[in-house]
Short mmCIF file of C-alpha atoms in Angstrom, two decimals:
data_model
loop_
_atom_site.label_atom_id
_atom_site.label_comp_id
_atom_site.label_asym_id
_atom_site.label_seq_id
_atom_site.Cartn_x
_atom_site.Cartn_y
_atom_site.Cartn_z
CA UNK A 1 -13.12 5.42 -26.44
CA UNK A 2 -11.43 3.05 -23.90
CA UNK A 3 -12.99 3.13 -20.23
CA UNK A 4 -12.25 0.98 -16.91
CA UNK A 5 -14.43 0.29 -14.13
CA UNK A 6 -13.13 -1.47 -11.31
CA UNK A 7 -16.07 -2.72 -9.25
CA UNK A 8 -15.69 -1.93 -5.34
CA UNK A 9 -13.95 0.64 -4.44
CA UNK A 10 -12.71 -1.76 -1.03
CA UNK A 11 -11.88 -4.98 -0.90
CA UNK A 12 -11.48 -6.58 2.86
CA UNK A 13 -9.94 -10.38 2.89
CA UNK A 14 -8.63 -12.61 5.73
CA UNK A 15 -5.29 -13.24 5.53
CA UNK A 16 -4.85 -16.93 3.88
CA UNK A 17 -7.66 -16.28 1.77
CA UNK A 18 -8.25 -15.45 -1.97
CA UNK A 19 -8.45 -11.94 -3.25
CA UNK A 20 -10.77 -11.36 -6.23
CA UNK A 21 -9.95 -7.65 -7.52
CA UNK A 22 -12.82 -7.09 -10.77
CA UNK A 23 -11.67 -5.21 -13.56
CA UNK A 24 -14.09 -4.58 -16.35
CA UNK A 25 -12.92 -2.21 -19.70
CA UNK A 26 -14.01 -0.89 -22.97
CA UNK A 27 -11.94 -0.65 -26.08
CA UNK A 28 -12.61 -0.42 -29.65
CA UNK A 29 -9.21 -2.16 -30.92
CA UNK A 30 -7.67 -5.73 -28.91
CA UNK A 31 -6.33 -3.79 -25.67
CA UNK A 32 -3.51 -3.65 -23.47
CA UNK A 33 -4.28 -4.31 -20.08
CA UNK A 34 -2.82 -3.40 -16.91
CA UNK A 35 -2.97 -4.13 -13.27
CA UNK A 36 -0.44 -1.64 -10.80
CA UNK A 37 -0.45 -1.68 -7.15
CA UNK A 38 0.19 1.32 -4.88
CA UNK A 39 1.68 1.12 -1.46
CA UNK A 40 1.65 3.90 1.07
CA UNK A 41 2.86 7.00 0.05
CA UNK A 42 4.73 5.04 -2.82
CA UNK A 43 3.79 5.88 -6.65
CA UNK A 44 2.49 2.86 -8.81
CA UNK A 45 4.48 -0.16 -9.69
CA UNK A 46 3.68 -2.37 -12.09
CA UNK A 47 1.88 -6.31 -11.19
CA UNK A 48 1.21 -8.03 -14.71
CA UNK A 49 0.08 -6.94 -18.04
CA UNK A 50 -1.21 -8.65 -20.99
CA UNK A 51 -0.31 -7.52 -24.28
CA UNK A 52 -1.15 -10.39 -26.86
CA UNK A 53 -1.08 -14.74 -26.45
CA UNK A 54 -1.90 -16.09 -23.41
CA UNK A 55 -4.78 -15.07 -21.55
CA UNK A 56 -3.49 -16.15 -18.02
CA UNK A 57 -0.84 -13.66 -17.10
CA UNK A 58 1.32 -13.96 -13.90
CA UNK A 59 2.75 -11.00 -12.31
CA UNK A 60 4.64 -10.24 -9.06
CA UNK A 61 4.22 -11.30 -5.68
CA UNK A 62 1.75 -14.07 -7.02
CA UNK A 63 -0.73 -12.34 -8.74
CA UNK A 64 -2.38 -13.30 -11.78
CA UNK A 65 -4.70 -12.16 -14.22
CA UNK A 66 -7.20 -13.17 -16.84
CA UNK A 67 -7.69 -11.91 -19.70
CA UNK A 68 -11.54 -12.34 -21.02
CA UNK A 69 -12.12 -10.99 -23.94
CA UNK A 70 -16.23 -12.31 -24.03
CA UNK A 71 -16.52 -10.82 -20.57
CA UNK A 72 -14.81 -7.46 -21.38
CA UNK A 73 -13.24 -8.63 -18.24
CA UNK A 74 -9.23 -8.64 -16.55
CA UNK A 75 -9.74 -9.52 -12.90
CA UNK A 76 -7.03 -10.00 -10.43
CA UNK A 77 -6.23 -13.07 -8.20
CA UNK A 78 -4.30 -14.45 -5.49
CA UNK A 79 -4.79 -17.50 -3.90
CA UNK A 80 -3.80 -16.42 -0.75
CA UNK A 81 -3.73 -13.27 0.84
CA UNK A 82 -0.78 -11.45 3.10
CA UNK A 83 -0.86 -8.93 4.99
CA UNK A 84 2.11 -7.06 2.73
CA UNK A 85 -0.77 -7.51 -0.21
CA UNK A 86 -2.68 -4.49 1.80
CA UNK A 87 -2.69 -2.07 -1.10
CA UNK A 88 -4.49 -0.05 -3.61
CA UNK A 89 -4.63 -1.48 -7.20
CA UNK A 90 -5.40 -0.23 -10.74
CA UNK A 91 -6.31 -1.84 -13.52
CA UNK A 92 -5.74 0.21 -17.00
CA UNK A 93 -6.18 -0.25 -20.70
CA UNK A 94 -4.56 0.92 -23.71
CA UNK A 95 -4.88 1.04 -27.19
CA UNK A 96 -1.43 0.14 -27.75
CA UNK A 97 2.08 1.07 -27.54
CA UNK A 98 2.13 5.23 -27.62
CA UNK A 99 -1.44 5.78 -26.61
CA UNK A 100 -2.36 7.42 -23.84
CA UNK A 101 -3.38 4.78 -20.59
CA UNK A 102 -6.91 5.07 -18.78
CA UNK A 103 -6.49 4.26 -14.97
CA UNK A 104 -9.40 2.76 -13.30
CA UNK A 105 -10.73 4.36 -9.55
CA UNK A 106 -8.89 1.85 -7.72
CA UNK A 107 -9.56 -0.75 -5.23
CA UNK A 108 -7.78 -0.34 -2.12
CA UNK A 109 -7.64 -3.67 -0.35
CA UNK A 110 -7.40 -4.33 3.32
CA UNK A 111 -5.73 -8.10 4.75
CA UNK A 112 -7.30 -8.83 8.35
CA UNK A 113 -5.28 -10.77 10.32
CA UNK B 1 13.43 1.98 -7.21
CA UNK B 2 11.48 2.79 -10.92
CA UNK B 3 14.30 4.96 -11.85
CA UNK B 4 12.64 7.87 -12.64
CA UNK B 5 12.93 11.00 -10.07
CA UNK B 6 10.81 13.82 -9.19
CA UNK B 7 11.49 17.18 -7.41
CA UNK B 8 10.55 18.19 -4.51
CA UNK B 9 9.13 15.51 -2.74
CA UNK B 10 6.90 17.89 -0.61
CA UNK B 11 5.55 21.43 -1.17
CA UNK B 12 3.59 23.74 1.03
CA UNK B 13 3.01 27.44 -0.96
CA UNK B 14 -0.19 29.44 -0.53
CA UNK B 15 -3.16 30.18 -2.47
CA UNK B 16 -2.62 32.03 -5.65
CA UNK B 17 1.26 31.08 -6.39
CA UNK B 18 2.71 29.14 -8.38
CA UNK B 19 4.94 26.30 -8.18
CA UNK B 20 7.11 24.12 -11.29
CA UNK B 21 7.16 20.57 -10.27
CA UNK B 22 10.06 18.80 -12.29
CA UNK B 23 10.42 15.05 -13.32
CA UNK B 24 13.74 13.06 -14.56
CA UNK B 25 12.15 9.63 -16.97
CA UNK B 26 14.08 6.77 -17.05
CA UNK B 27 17.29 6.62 -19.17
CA UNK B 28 16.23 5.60 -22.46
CA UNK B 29 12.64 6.58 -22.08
CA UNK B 30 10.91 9.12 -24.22
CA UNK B 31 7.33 9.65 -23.04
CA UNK B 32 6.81 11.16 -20.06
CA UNK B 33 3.10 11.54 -18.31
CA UNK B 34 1.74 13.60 -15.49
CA UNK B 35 -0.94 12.37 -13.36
CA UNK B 36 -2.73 14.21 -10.31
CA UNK B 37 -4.55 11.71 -7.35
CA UNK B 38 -6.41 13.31 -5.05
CA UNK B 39 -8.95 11.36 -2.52
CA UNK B 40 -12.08 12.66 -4.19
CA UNK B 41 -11.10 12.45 -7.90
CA UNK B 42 -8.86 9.36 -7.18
CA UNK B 43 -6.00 9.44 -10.51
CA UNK B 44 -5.99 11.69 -13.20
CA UNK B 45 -4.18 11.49 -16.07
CA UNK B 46 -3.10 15.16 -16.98
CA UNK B 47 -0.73 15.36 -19.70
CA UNK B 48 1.46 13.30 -22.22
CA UNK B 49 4.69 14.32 -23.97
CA UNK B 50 6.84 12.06 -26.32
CA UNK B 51 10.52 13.53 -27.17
CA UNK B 52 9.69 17.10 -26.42
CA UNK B 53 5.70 17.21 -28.55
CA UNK B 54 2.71 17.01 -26.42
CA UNK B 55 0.97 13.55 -27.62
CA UNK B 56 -1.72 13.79 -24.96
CA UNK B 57 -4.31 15.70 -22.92
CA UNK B 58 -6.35 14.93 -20.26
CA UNK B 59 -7.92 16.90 -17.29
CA UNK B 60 -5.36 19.23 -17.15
CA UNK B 61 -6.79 22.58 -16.16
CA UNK B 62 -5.70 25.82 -18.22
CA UNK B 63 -3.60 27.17 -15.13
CA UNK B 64 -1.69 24.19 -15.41
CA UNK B 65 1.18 23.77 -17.73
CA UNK B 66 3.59 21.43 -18.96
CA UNK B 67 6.73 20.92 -21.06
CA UNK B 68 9.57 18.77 -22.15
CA UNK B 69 12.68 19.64 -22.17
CA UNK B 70 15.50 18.29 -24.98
CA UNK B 71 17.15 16.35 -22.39
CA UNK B 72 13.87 14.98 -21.91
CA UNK B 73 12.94 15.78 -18.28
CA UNK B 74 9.75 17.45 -17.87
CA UNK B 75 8.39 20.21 -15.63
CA UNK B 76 4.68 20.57 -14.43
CA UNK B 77 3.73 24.20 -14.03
CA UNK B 78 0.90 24.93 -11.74
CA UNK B 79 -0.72 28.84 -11.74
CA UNK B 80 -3.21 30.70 -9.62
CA UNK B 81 -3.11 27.75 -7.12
CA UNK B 82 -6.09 26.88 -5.26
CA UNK B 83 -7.30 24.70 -2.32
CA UNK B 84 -8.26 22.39 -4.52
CA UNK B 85 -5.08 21.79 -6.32
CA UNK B 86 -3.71 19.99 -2.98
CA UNK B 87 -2.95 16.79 -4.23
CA UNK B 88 -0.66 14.60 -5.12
CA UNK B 89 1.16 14.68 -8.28
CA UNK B 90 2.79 11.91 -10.01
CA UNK B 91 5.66 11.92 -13.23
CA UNK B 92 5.82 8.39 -15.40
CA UNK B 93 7.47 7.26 -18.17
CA UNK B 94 7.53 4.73 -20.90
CA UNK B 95 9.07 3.91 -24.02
CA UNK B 96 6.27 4.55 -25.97
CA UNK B 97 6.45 4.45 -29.78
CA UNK B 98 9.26 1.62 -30.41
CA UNK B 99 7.97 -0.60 -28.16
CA UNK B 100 5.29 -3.25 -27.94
CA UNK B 101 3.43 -2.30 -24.92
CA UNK B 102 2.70 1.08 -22.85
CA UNK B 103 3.46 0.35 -19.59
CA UNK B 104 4.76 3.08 -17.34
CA UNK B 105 7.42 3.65 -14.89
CA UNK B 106 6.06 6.12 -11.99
CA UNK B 107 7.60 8.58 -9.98
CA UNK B 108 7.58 8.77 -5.99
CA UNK B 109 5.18 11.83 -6.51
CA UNK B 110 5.27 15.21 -5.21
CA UNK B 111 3.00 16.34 -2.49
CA UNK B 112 1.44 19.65 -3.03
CA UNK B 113 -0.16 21.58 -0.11
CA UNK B 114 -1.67 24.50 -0.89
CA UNK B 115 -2.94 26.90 2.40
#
């Protein structure tokens, strides 16, 4: 059975600096991985995903993502941090195109100024 | 904008009624998913349908119900409401079977109060 765990449930970064979002998951077949961000009273939107090829995947708003397969591991970066980044994001894993999607807790970040 | 609509954006109703929360997918899309987030149990993932057939379950409690329709919007009916069913509830869709990767398309949400 797949499973996520996003370690920290809040993240607090200076603006300017990186942002490190952990994403750990379980799967039994080569997953699909996911990272979505949530704004304020917005639903999800999609930042990257990696389906197959290269590990390193960018996404919107320069994120980016790696995808570990030794490490069981997809964590999120930016180099820098804005304050628009202030957010909660999910990481999720599939098994594939018409499987259902696992949603991790979330990790709400907060950008000090 | 994701493209895909739900109805009504915000809904107070009291304990014990019941309430049909309706979602429009993206043109083209076939799968539609319900998902409740709530601050203690964070995002659930409720119920799947693909083309009108329920593919998936998840939490969904048994005084909750769901359907597809043939013009492929969904509704989400909720029973017997309780406090606890205050939350918000969100509608995504994806391509699903066809295409080479699962990601979803979500909804604004609807905000359920129940008093």
């Amino acid at each position: 059975a797949q499973s996520v765990t996003q370690l920290g449930s809040h993240v607090s970064v200076s603006e300017g600096a990186l942002v490190l979002l952990r994403c750990n998951y379980s799967s039994s077949v080569p997953p699909y991985l996911f990272w979505y961000v949530q704004y304020p009273n917005q639903g999800l939107q999609l930042l990257l995903k990696y389906t197959t090829g290269a590990t390193l995947v960018k996404g919107i708003n320069g994120f980016e993502a790696e995808f570990k397969k030794s490490e069981t591991s997809f964590h999120l970066t930016k180099p820098s941090a804005h304050m628009s980044d202030a957010a909660e994001y999910f990481c999720a894993v599939s098994e594939g195109a018409g499987f259902k999607t696992i949603f991790g807790a979330g990790t709400r970040l907060f950008v000090k100024a | 904008d994701s493209g895909v609509t739900q109805t009504p954006k915000h809904l107070i109703t009291a304990t014990g009624q019941r309430v049909t929360l309706r979602c429009s997918p993206r043109s083209g899309d076939l799968s539609v998913y319900w998902y409740q987030q709530s601050l203690d149990q964070g995002l659930q993932f409720l119920i799947q349908y693909y083309n009108g057939e329920e593919r998936a379950k998840g939490n969904i409690l048994e005084r909750f119900s769901a359907q597809q329709f043939p013009d492929l919007h969904s509704e989400l009916n909720l029973s017997s409401l309780e406090l606890g069913d205050s939350a918000l509830y969100f509608c995504a869709s994806s391509v699903a079977e066809g295409s080479s990767y699962n990601e979803q398309f979500f909804g604004p949400g609807t905000r359920l109060t129940v008093l």
